[in-house]
Amino acid sequence: MKYGIAVFPSKKLQDIANSYRKRYDTKYSLVPPHLTVKEPFEADEQDIQTLVAELRTISKKQKPFKLEVLKYSSFYPATNTLYMKVAENDQLLSLHEALNTGSLYRERAHPFVPHITIGQEMNYDELSDVFGRLKLESVDHEETVDRFQLLYQLENGTWTVYETFLLGEGDS
Amino acid sequence: MKYGIAVFPSKKLQDIANSYRKRYDTKYSLVPPHLTVKEPFEADEQDIQTLVAELRTISKKQKPFKLEVLKYSSFYPATNTLYMKVAENDQLLSLHEALNTGSLYRERAHPFVPHITIGQEMNYDELSDVFGRLKLESVDHEETVDRFQLLYQLENGTWTVYETFLLGEGDS
């Protein structure tokens, strides 16, 4: 089974992201707007309880983090993807690292660039046109993230949430 | 903000439901296959923490329940909807009742008929054709549900999970 770990930002930010995704994101209908904190990985369905137990321990130790979007960016020419760039901070990086320990460890395909995708598989002309406009826009969005979601993928490519994990509950 | 409370069945059952939903359900892309345990309701975004606290108390007191699908059925002529009929049982009914207490109380528009929708807003000919075939199929699916999800609706009509609640955790 394919699993993934993601953060759904506030409704406000999801609605903004969707206003672009609707037109520019080929995966618009597969999952709500999100910040991936662990790339999709394969795990046996029977191992889900071990996985969940590890995630509970991790989430308690980790802290809520600031999700700050300051600008739009693109992965071009690697991929024709447009995204909201999420500022790095210690809590977010720490969470990302923790989610790659123990039985969750997987070799990473590429470095962690925190982002919320708003367009992908765009043709070049559209990408440069939209990105050209978005570069001029100032974004200044900040919110606190206190949870992440473990999701699994269905046969049709869509993602279903299995469980929510609250960050830093160990403190309370 | 519009909230809803639903159960996502196993991947296996979701995949079966989606094989029909893809063709027959106009809301296919808005939410994964689900059993609604509380109809969508309006609540202030500021009241979410009160809501969540109540849901935690309820989920601890309620028990995991058996989700049993024995046949396909239809709401026709009320609506042109096709669904997997979920057998009633005490735990499921108790959960449904509990989710309509305290600040969660809302007047109900119709009686609770546990189901997983596989087609809606179908034209009559299609509905009677597909339902005619499905009536001949035997279904005998049983699984244990140990969680439910609080979701909220985005502006584009899709649903995002806010939090997962585990049933009966108070016992452990």
Coordinates of C-alpha atoms in Angstrom, one line a residue:
Chain A
M1 CA 0.0 0.0 0.0
K2 CA 1.2 3.5 -0.8
Y3 CA 1.3 5.9 2.1
G4 CA 2.1 9.6 2.4
I5 CA 2.3 12.2 5.2
A6 CA 1.1 15.7 4.6
V7 CA -0.2 18.8 6.3
F8 CA -3.4 20.4 5.2
P9 CA -3.1 24.2 5.7
S10 CA -6.0 26.4 6.8
K11 CA -9.2 26.5 4.7
K12 CA -8.2 30.0 3.7
L13 CA -4.8 28.9 2.2
Q14 CA -6.4 25.8 0.6
D15 CA -9.0 27.9 -1.1
I16 CA -6.3 30.2 -2.5
A17 CA -4.2 27.2 -3.7
N18 CA -7.3 25.6 -5.3
S19 CA -8.1 28.8 -7.2
Y20 CA -4.9 28.0 -9.2
R21 CA -4.9 24.2 -8.9
K22 CA -8.3 24.0 -10.6
R23 CA -6.7 25.3 -13.8
Y24 CA -3.1 24.3 -13.5
D25 CA -2.7 21.2 -11.4
T26 CA -3.3 17.8 -13.1
K27 CA -3.6 16.3 -9.6
Y28 CA -6.3 18.8 -8.5
S29 CA -8.9 16.1 -7.8
L30 CA -6.7 13.6 -6.1
V31 CA -6.0 15.3 -2.8
P32 CA -6.7 18.7 -1.1
P33 CA -3.9 21.3 -1.2
H34 CA -1.1 20.2 1.1
L35 CA 2.4 20.5 2.3
T36 CA 4.1 17.1 1.9
V37 CA 6.2 16.3 5.0
K38 CA 7.2 12.8 3.9
E39 CA 7.3 11.7 0.3
P40 CA 4.9 8.8 -0.6
F41 CA 6.3 5.4 0.5
E42 CA 5.4 1.8 0.3
A43 CA 4.5 -0.1 3.4
D44 CA 2.6 -3.4 4.1
E45 CA -1.0 -3.0 5.2
Q46 CA -0.2 -5.3 8.1
D47 CA 2.5 -3.0 9.4
I48 CA 0.1 -0.1 9.7
Q49 CA -0.2 -0.4 13.5
T50 CA 3.7 -0.3 13.9
L51 CA 3.7 2.7 11.7
V52 CA 1.0 4.5 13.6
A53 CA 2.7 3.8 16.9
E54 CA 5.9 5.3 15.7
L55 CA 4.0 8.4 14.3
R56 CA 2.3 8.9 17.7
T57 CA 5.7 8.9 19.5
I58 CA 7.1 11.3 16.9
S59 CA 4.2 13.7 16.9
K60 CA 4.3 14.0 20.7
K61 CA 7.9 14.9 20.6
Q62 CA 7.7 17.4 17.8
K63 CA 6.4 20.9 18.1
P64 CA 3.7 22.8 16.2
F65 CA 5.4 24.9 13.5
K66 CA 4.9 28.2 11.7
L67 CA 3.8 27.8 8.1
E68 CA 4.9 30.9 6.3
V69 CA 4.3 31.6 2.6
L70 CA 6.3 34.6 1.3
K71 CA 6.4 33.9 -2.5
Y72 CA 5.5 31.7 -5.4
S73 CA 8.2 29.7 -7.0
S74 CA 8.8 27.0 -9.7
F75 CA 10.8 23.7 -10.0
Y76 CA 11.3 24.5 -13.7
P77 CA 13.3 23.2 -15.6
A78 CA 13.4 20.0 -13.4
T79 CA 9.6 19.8 -13.5
N80 CA 6.9 22.2 -14.8
T81 CA 5.6 22.8 -11.3
L82 CA 4.4 26.0 -9.7
Y83 CA 4.2 26.2 -5.9
M84 CA 3.8 28.4 -2.8
K85 CA 7.2 28.4 -1.2
V86 CA 7.0 27.6 2.5
A87 CA 9.8 29.1 4.6
E88 CA 12.0 26.6 6.4
N89 CA 12.2 26.7 10.1
D90 CA 13.7 24.4 12.8
Q91 CA 10.4 22.8 13.8
L92 CA 9.4 22.0 10.3
L93 CA 12.8 20.6 9.4
S94 CA 12.9 18.6 12.7
L95 CA 9.5 17.1 11.9
H96 CA 10.7 16.2 8.4
E97 CA 13.8 14.5 9.8
A98 CA 11.9 12.6 12.5
L99 CA 9.5 11.2 9.8
N100 CA 12.5 9.5 8.2
T101 CA 13.6 7.5 11.3
G102 CA 13.0 3.9 12.5
S103 CA 10.7 1.9 10.2
L104 CA 9.8 5.1 8.5
Y105 CA 13.3 5.4 7.0
R106 CA 13.4 5.6 3.2
E107 CA 16.2 6.8 1.0
R108 CA 15.3 10.2 -0.3
A109 CA 15.0 11.0 -4.0
H110 CA 15.6 14.7 -3.6
P111 CA 16.3 17.4 -1.0
F112 CA 13.4 18.7 1.1
V113 CA 11.9 21.9 -0.4
P114 CA 8.8 22.7 1.7
H115 CA 6.1 23.8 -0.7
I116 CA 2.4 23.7 -1.6
T117 CA 1.9 22.8 -5.2
I118 CA -0.5 25.0 -7.2
G119 CA 0.3 23.8 -10.7
Q120 CA 2.0 20.8 -12.3
E121 CA 2.7 19.2 -15.7
M122 CA 2.0 22.7 -17.1
N123 CA 3.1 23.4 -20.7
Y124 CA 6.0 25.8 -20.9
D125 CA 4.1 28.8 -22.2
E126 CA 1.5 28.6 -19.5
L127 CA 4.0 28.1 -16.8
S128 CA 6.1 31.1 -17.8
D129 CA 3.0 33.2 -18.3
V130 CA 1.4 32.4 -14.9
F131 CA 4.7 32.4 -13.0
G132 CA 5.6 35.7 -14.6
R133 CA 2.4 37.2 -13.1
L134 CA 2.7 35.5 -9.7
K135 CA 6.3 36.7 -9.2
L136 CA 4.9 40.2 -9.0
E137 CA 2.4 39.3 -6.4
S138 CA 3.3 39.7 -2.7
V139 CA 2.2 36.9 -0.5
D140 CA 2.5 37.2 3.2
H141 CA 0.7 34.4 4.9
E142 CA 1.5 32.9 8.2
E143 CA -0.3 30.3 10.3
T144 CA 0.5 27.7 13.0
V145 CA 0.3 24.0 12.1
D146 CA -0.4 21.7 15.0
R147 CA -1.1 18.4 13.1
F148 CA -0.2 16.2 10.2
Q149 CA -2.1 13.4 8.4
L150 CA -1.2 9.9 7.4
L151 CA -2.8 9.1 4.1
Y152 CA -3.0 6.1 1.8
Q153 CA -3.6 6.0 -1.9
L154 CA -6.6 4.3 -3.5
E155 CA -6.5 2.5 -6.9
N156 CA -7.8 5.5 -8.7
G157 CA -4.9 7.6 -7.5
T158 CA -6.8 9.6 -4.8
W159 CA -5.7 9.8 -1.2
T160 CA -7.7 9.0 1.9
V161 CA -6.8 10.1 5.4
Y162 CA -6.1 7.2 7.8
E163 CA -5.2 9.2 10.9
T164 CA -4.4 12.7 12.2
F165 CA -1.5 13.2 14.5
L166 CA -1.3 16.2 16.8
L167 CA 2.0 17.9 17.3
G168 CA 3.4 18.4 20.8
E169 CA 0.5 16.8 22.7
G170 CA 3.1 15.4 25.0
D171 CA 3.6 18.8 26.5
S172 CA 0.0 19.3 27.7
Chain B
M1 CA -17.9 26.8 7.9
K2 CA -19.5 23.5 6.8
Y3 CA -18.5 20.4 8.7
G4 CA -19.3 16.8 8.3
I5 CA -18.5 13.5 10.1
A6 CA -17.8 10.4 8.1
V7 CA -16.2 7.0 8.2
F8 CA -13.9 5.9 5.4
P9 CA -14.2 2.2 5.1
S10 CA -11.2 -0.1 4.2
K11 CA -9.2 0.6 1.0
K12 CA -10.8 -2.6 -0.4
L13 CA -14.3 -1.3 0.0
Q14 CA -13.4 2.2 -1.2
D15 CA -11.9 0.8 -4.3
I16 CA -15.1 -1.2 -5.1
A17 CA -17.2 1.8 -4.4
N18 CA -15.0 4.0 -6.6
S19 CA -15.3 1.5 -9.5
Y20 CA -19.0 2.6 -9.6
R21 CA -18.7 6.2 -8.4
K22 CA -16.3 7.0 -11.2
R23 CA -19.1 6.5 -13.7
Y24 CA -22.2 7.2 -11.7
D25 CA -21.5 9.6 -8.9
T26 CA -21.5 13.3 -9.7
K27 CA -19.6 13.9 -6.4
Y28 CA -16.9 11.4 -7.1
S29 CA -14.1 13.9 -7.0
L30 CA -15.2 15.8 -3.9
V31 CA -14.6 13.2 -1.2
P32 CA -13.4 9.5 -0.9
P33 CA -16.1 6.8 -0.5
H34 CA -17.6 7.1 2.9
L35 CA -20.4 6.3 5.4
T36 CA -21.9 9.6 6.7
V37 CA -22.4 9.3 10.4
K38 CA -23.5 12.9 10.8
E39 CA -25.0 15.0 8.0
P40 CA -23.1 18.2 7.1
F41 CA -23.7 21.0 9.5
E42 CA -22.8 24.7 9.9
A43 CA -20.5 25.7 12.8
D44 CA -18.3 28.7 13.5
E45 CA -14.7 28.3 12.8
Q46 CA -14.0 29.7 16.3
D47 CA -16.1 27.0 17.9
I48 CA -13.9 24.2 16.4
Q49 CA -12.0 23.5 19.7
T50 CA -15.3 23.1 21.6
L51 CA -16.5 20.8 18.9
V52 CA -13.3 18.7 18.9
A53 CA -13.4 18.4 22.7
E54 CA -16.9 17.1 22.5
L55 CA -16.0 14.6 19.7
R56 CA -13.1 13.3 21.8
T57 CA -15.3 12.6 24.7
I58 CA -17.9 10.9 22.5
S59 CA -15.4 8.8 20.6
K60 CA -13.9 7.5 23.8
K61 CA -17.3 6.4 25.1
Q62 CA -18.4 4.8 21.9
K63 CA -17.3 1.4 20.7
P64 CA -15.8 0.2 17.4
F65 CA -18.6 -1.2 15.2
K66 CA -19.1 -3.8 12.5
L67 CA -19.6 -2.4 9.0
E68 CA -21.5 -5.0 7.1
V69 CA -22.6 -4.6 3.5
L70 CA -25.1 -7.2 2.4
K71 CA -26.7 -5.6 -0.7
Y72 CA -27.1 -2.6 -3.0
S73 CA -30.1 -0.4 -2.7
S74 CA -31.5 2.9 -4.0
F75 CA -33.3 6.0 -2.6
Y76 CA -35.4 6.2 -5.8
P77 CA -37.9 7.8 -6.2
A78 CA -36.8 10.3 -3.5
T79 CA -33.4 10.8 -5.2
N80 CA -31.7 9.0 -8.0
T81 CA -29.1 7.6 -5.7
L82 CA -27.5 4.1 -5.6
Y83 CA -25.7 2.8 -2.5
M84 CA -24.2 0.0 -0.6
K85 CA -26.7 -0.7 2.2
V86 CA -24.9 -0.8 5.6
A87 CA -26.6 -3.1 8.1
E88 CA -27.7 -1.3 11.3
N89 CA -26.3 -2.4 14.6
D90 CA -26.4 -1.0 18.2
Q91 CA -22.8 0.5 18.1
L92 CA -23.4 2.3 14.8
L93 CA -26.8 3.7 15.9
S94 CA -25.3 4.7 19.3
L95 CA -22.5 6.6 17.6
H96 CA -25.0 8.3 15.3
E97 CA -27.1 9.4 18.2
A98 CA -24.2 10.5 20.3
L99 CA -23.0 12.8 17.4
N100 CA -26.3 14.7 17.7
T101 CA -25.9 15.7 21.4
G102 CA -24.6 18.8 23.1
S103 CA -23.4 21.6 20.8
L104 CA -23.5 19.0 18.0
Y105 CA -27.3 18.9 18.1
R106 CA -29.0 19.7 14.8
E107 CA -32.6 19.0 13.7
R108 CA -32.4 16.1 11.3
A109 CA -33.8 16.4 7.8
H110 CA -34.4 12.7 7.4
P111 CA -34.1 9.3 9.2
F112 CA -30.6 7.7 9.4
V113 CA -30.2 5.1 6.7
P114 CA -26.5 3.9 6.9
H115 CA -25.1 3.7 3.4
I116 CA -22.1 4.2 1.1
T117 CA -23.2 6.1 -2.0
I118 CA -21.9 4.7 -5.3
G119 CA -24.1 6.7 -7.7
Q120 CA -26.1 9.9 -7.5
E121 CA -28.0 12.3 -9.7
M122 CA -28.3 9.4 -12.2
N123 CA -30.8 9.6 -15.0
Y124 CA -33.6 7.2 -14.6
D125 CA -32.7 4.8 -17.4
E126 CA -29.2 4.4 -16.1
L127 CA -30.3 4.0 -12.5
S128 CA -32.7 1.3 -13.3
D129 CA -30.3 -0.5 -15.6
V130 CA -27.4 -0.5 -13.1
F131 CA -29.6 -1.2 -10.1
G132 CA -31.2 -4.0 -12.0
R133 CA -27.8 -5.6 -12.4
L134 CA -26.6 -4.9 -8.9
K135 CA -29.7 -6.4 -7.3
L136 CA -28.6 -9.8 -8.7
E137 CA -25.1 -9.5 -7.2
S138 CA -24.4 -10.9 -3.8
V139 CA -22.3 -8.8 -1.5
D140 CA -21.0 -10.1 1.7
H141 CA -18.5 -7.7 3.1
E142 CA -17.7 -7.2 6.8
E143 CA -15.1 -5.1 8.5
T144 CA -14.5 -3.4 11.9
V145 CA -14.6 0.4 12.0
D146 CA -12.5 1.9 14.8
R147 CA -12.5 5.6 13.8
F148 CA -14.4 8.5 12.3
Q149 CA -13.3 11.7 10.7
L150 CA -14.3 15.3 11.2
L151 CA -14.2 17.0 7.8
Y152 CA -14.8 20.6 6.5
Q153 CA -15.8 21.7 3.1
L154 CA -13.6 24.0 0.9
E155 CA -15.1 26.6 -1.4
N156 CA -14.8 24.3 -4.4
G157 CA -17.0 21.7 -2.7
T158 CA -14.3 19.2 -1.8
W159 CA -13.8 18.0 1.8
T160 CA -10.6 18.1 3.9
V161 CA -10.1 16.0 7.0
Y162 CA -9.6 18.1 10.1
E163 CA -9.1 15.3 12.6
T164 CA -9.5 11.6 13.2
F165 CA -11.2 10.2 16.3
L166 CA -10.6 6.7 17.5
L167 CA -13.5 4.8 18.9
G168 CA -13.3 3.3 22.4
E169 CA -9.8 4.4 23.2
G170 CA -11.1 5.0 26.7
D171 CA -11.1 1.3 27.2
S172 CA -7.4 0.8 26.6

